[in-house]
Short mmCIF file of C-alpha atoms in Angstrom, two decimals:
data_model
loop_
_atom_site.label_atom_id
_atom_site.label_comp_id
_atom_site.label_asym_id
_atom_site.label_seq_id
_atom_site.Cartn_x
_atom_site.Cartn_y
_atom_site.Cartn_z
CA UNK A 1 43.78 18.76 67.60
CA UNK A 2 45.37 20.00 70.73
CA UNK A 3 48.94 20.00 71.15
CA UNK A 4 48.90 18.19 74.46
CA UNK A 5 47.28 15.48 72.22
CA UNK A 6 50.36 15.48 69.56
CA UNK A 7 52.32 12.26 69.71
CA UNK A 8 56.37 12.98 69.42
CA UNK A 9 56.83 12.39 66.09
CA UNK A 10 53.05 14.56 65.33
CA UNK A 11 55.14 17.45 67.24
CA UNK A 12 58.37 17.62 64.93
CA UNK A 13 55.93 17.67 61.67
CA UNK A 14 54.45 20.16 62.83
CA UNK A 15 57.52 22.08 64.04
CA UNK A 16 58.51 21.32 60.57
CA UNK A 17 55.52 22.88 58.67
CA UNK A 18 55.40 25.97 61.37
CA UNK A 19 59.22 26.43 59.97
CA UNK A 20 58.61 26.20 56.66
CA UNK A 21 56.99 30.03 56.35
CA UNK A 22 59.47 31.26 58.77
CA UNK A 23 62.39 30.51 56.14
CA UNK A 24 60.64 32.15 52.95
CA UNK A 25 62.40 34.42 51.28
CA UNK A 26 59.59 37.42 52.11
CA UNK A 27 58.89 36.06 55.97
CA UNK A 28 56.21 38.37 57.90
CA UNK A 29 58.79 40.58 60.60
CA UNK A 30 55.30 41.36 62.45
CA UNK A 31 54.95 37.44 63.68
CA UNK A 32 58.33 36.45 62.69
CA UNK A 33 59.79 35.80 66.13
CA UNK A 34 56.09 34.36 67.59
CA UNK A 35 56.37 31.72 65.17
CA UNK A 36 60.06 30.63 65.51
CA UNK A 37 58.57 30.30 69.40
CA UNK A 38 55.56 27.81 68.02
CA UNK A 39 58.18 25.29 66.25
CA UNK A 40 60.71 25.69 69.52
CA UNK A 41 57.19 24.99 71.70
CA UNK A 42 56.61 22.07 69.51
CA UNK A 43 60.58 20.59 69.45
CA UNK A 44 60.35 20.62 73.35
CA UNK A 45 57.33 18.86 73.61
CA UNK A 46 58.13 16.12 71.03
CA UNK A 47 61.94 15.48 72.80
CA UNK A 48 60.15 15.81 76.03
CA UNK A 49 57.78 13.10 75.39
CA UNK A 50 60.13 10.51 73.56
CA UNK A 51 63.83 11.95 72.50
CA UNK A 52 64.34 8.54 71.03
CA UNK A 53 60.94 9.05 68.47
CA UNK A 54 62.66 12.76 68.21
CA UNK A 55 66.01 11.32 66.77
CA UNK A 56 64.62 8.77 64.84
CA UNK A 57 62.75 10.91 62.72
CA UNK A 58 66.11 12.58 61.07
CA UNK A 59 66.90 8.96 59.83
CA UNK A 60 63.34 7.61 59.24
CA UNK A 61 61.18 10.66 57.94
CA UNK A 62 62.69 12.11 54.89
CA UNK A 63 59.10 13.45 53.43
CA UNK A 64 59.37 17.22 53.96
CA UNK A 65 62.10 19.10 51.95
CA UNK A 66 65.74 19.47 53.34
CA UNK A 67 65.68 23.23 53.70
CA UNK A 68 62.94 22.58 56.47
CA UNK A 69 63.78 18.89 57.69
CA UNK A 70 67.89 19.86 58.31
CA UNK A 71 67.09 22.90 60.83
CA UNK A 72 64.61 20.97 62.72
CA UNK A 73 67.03 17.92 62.65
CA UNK A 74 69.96 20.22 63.95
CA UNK A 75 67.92 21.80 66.49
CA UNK A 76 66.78 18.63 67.89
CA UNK A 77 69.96 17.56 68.81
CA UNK A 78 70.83 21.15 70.02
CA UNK A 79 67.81 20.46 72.60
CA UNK A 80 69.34 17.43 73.63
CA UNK A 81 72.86 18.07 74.15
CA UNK A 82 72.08 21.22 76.03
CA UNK A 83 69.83 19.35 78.21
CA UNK A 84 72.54 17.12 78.67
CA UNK A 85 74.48 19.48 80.26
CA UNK A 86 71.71 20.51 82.73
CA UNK A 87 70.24 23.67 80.96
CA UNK A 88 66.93 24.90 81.19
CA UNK A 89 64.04 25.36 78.63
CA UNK A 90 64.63 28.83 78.87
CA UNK A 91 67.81 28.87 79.03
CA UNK A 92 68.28 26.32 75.21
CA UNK A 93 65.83 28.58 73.61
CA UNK A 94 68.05 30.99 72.57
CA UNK A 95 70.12 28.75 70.94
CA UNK A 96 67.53 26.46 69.32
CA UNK A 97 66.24 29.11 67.62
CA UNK A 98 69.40 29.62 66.09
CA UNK A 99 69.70 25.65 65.25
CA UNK A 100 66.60 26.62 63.15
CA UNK A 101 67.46 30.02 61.64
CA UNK A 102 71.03 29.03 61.01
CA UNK A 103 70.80 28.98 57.27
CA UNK A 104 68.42 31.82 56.34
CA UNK A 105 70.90 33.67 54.71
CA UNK A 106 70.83 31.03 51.93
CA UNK A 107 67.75 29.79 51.81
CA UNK A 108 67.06 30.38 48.34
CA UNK A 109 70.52 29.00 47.29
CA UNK A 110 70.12 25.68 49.10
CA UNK A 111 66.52 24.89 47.35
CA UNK A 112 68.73 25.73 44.24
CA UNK A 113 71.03 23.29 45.26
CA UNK A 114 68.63 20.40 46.31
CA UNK A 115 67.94 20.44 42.14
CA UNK A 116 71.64 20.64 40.78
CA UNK A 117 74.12 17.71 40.46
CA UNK A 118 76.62 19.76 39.27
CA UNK A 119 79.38 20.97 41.61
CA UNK A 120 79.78 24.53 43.13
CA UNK A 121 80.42 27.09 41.61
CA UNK A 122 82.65 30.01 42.91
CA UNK A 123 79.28 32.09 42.92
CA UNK A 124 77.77 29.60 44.92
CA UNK A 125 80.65 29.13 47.24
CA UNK A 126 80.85 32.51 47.80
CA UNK A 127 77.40 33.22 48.98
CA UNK A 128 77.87 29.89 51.45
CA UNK A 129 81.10 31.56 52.63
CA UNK A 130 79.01 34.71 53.67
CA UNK A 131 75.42 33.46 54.54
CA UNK A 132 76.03 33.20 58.61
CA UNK A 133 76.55 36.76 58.00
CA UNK A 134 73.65 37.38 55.99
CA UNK A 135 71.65 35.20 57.86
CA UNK A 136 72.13 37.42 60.94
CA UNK A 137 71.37 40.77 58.93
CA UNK A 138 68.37 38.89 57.74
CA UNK A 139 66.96 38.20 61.37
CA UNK A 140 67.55 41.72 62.70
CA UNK A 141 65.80 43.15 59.85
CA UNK A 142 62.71 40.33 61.21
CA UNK A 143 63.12 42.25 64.10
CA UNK A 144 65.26 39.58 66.61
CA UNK A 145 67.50 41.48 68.89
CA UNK A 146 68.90 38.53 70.82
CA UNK A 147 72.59 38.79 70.72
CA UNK A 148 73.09 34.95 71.41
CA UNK A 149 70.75 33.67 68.78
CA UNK A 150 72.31 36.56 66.39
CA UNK A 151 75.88 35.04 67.68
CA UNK A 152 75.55 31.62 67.23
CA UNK A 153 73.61 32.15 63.75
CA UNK A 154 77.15 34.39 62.83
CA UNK A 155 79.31 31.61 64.13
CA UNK A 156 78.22 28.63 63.02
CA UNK A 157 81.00 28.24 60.96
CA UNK A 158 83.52 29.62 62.92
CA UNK A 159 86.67 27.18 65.00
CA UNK A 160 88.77 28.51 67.90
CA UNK A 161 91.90 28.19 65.22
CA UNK A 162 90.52 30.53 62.84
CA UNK A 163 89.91 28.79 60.09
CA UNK A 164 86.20 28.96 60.41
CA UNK A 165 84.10 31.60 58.42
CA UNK A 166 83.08 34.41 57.68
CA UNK A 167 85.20 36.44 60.43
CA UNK A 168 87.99 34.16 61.05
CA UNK A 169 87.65 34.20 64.49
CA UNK A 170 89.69 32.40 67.04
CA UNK A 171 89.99 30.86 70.83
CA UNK A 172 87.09 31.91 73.01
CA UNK A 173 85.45 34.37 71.02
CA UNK A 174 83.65 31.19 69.50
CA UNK A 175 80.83 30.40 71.77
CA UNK A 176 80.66 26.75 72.82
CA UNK A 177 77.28 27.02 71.68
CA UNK A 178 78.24 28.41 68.30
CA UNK A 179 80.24 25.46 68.01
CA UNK A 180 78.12 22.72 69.00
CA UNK A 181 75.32 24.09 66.30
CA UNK A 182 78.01 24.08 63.53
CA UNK A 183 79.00 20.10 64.74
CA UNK A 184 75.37 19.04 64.67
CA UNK A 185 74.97 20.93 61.46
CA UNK A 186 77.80 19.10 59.68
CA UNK A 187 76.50 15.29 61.15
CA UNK A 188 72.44 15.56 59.90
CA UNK A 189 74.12 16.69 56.54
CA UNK A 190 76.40 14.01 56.48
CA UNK A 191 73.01 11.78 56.99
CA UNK A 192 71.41 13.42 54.30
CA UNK A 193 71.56 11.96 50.72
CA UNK A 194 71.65 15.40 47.60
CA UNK A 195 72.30 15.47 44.36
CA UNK A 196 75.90 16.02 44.76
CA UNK A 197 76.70 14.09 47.95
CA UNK A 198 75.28 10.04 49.43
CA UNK A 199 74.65 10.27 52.62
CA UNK A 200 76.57 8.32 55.24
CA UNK A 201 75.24 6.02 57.65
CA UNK A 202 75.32 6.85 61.66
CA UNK A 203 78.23 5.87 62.62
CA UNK A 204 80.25 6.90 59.66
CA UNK A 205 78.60 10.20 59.80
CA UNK A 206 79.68 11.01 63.97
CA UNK A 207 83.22 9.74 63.04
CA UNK A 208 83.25 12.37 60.55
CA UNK A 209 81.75 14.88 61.53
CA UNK A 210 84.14 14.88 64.92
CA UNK A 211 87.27 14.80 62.56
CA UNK A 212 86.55 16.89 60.07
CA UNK A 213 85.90 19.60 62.43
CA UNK A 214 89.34 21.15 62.20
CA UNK A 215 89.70 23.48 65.31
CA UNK A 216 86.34 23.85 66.71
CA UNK A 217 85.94 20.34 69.29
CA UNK A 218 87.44 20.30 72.16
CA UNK A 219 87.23 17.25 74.54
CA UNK A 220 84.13 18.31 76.10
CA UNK A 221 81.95 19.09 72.98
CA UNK A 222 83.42 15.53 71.71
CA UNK A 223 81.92 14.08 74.72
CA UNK A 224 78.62 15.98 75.18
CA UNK A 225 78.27 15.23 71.34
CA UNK A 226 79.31 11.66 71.28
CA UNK A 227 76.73 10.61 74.20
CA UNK A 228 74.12 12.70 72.82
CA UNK A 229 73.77 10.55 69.92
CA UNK A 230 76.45 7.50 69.86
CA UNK A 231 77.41 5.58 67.31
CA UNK A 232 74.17 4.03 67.12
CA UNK A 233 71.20 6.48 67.40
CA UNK A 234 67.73 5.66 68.04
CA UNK A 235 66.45 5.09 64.19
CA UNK A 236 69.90 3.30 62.83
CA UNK A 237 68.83 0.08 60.77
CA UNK A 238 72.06 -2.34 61.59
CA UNK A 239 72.11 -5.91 60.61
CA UNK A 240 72.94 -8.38 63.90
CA UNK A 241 75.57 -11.20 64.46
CA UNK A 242 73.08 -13.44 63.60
CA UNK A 243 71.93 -12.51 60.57
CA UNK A 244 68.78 -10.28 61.66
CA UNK A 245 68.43 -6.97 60.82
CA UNK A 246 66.48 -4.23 62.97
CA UNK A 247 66.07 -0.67 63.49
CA UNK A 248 67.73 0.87 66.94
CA UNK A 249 65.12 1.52 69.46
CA UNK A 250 67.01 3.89 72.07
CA UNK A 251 70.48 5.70 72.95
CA UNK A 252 72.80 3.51 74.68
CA UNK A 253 73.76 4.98 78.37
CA UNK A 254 77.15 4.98 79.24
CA UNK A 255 78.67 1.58 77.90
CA UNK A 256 75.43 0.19 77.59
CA UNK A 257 74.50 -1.76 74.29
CA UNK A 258 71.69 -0.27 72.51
CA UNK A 259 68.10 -2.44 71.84
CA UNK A 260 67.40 -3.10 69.10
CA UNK A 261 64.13 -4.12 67.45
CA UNK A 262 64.58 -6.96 65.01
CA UNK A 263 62.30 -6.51 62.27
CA UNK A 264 63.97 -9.22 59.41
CA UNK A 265 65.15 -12.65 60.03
CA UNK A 266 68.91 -13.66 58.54
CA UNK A 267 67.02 -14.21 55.61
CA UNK A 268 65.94 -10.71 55.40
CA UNK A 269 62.00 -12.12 55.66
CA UNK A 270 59.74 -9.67 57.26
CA UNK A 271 58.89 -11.18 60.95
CA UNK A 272 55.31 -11.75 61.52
CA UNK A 273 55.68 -9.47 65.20
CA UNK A 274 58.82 -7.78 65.54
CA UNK A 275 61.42 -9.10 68.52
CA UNK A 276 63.02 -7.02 71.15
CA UNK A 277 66.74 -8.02 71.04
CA UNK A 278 69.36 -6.75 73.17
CA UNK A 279 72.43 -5.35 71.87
CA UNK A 280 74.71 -6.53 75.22
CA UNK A 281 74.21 -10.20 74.10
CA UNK A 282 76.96 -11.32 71.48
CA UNK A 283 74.61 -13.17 69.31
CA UNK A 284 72.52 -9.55 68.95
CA UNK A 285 75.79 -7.37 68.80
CA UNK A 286 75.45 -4.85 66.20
CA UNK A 287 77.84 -5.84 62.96
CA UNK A 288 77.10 -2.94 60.88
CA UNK A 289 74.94 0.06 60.14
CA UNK A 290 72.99 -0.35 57.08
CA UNK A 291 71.31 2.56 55.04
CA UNK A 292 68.01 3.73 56.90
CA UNK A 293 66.38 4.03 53.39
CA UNK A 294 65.85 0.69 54.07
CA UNK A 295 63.13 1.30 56.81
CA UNK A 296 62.41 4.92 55.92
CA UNK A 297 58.96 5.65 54.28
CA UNK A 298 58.40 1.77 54.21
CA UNK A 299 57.08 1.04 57.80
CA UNK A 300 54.84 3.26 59.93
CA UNK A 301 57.08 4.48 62.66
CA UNK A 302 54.49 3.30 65.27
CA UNK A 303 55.14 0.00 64.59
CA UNK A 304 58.23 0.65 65.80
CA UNK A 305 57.95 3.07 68.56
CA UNK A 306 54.34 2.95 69.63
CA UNK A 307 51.76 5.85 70.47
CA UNK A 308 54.66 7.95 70.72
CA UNK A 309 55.36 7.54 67.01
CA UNK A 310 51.99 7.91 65.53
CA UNK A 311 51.77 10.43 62.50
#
């Protein structure tokens, strides 16, 4: 199929399974970088056509492994945020590619980790503690010589106080963009359910991440971040002031109220056709966010989201 035929969500599955080589342990240097380009090609196109399909899926399709689903999740919201501030394609490509390479340094450790319920061991907390480093050593042997994908994969971790890792650094020697990739890296994990951790719902998860960030937000990455995805991002399953429960349809602007698609009556029976509610009216004012695993896997996204959706 052509890729100007892809739906939004057909575009991150494949950006997903384009990835999945690219993080191997024994990736090909020859086509390394060409196919990072494919999956940032295919990221574009799917937040280009519907960014609300493109958020939704880090909630609402949990099929593909973490180690390829949490880069593509993180660089999604990369895309967005930087095009919130008004930069170009060309100009967030150098910093979605590091939103997807972030964690090649420990690649093999975090499939390790997807199996163990056990907690960290020093071993293990040691190779976390140096794998933006790694990572970067890794890419340059691939052959990348851009020294603001190489940056932001080396300071991921890092906060303008210096507590960050692996070289400490401090104030302005963090790139903003090295900053916002570590914030969006910390809130899809916190959505993520492991073996050693239950994932947190939307709202709980952007509350978090923004204050357990220690020294790395400042007022404007707290904005950008906050009105990139809100407390209540497209693909959040709340339950209603009256009872109904739904999945979010789109990003609130501004003060807006999100819509919101009730799916289940206050009964929590299945409506024949799903209503349209909207999220300004008190009677359809969100009361809380449940857990997406409710939706996720259990309702084709297109019913939901349309064309745009289709898998």
């Amino acid at each position: 199929m052509s890729t100007d035929l892809l739906s939004s969500a057909q575009h991150i599955l494949a950006a997903r399974q384009q990835l999945a080589p690219c993080l191997a342990q024994t990736p090909n240097p020859a086509s390394f970088i060409a196919q990072i380009n494919v999956v940032i090609t295919h990221l574009l196109a799917a937040c280009e056509q519907n960014s609300h399909v493109a958020l939704a899926m880090i909630q609402l399709d949990l099929n593909d492994p973490y180690t390829v689903r949490h880069p593509i999740n993180v660089a999604i919201v990369v895309n967005l945020a930087l095009k919130n501030l008004g930069h170009s394609e060309t100009e967030r490509w150098h910093f979605i590619a590091a939103a997807l390479t972030m964690n090649i340094g420990m690649y093999a450790l975090q499939n390790e980790l997807s199996q163990q319920s056990s907690a960290l061991t020093p071993e293990q907390l040691g190779q976390i503690k140096l794998h933006p480093a790694q990572g970067r050593e890794t890419l340059r042997n691939l052959g990348v010589a851009d020294s603001m994908w190489l940056d932001c994969v080396l300071q991921h971790h890092e906060a303008p106080d210096g507590s960050g890792y692996p070289q400490q650094l401090a104030g302005d020697t963090v790139l903003f963009a090295a900053r916002l990739i570590g914030l969006a890296d910390r809130y899809c994990a916190l959505l993520s359910n492991s073996t050693y951790r239950t994932s947190q719902s939307a709202d709980v998860a952007l509350q978090t991440s923004l204050n357990s960030a220690g020294g790395s937000l400042d007022q404007k990455l707290v904005n950008l971040f906050s009105q990139t995805i809100g407390s209540y991002p497209p693909g959040s399953v709340v339950l209603l002031n009256n009872g109904e429960s739904g999945v979010v349809l789109e990003q609130a602007i501004g003060t807006a109220a999100p819509h919101i698609l009730a799916l289940f009556d206050r009964d929590d029976q299945l409506y024949p056709q799903a209503i349209r509610r909207n999220g300004q009216l008190a009677e359809f004012r969100i009361l809380k966010v449940l857990d997406s695993r409710i939706i996720a896997g259990a309702m084709p996204l297109s019913q939901i989201w349309g064309p745009d959706a289709q898998i």
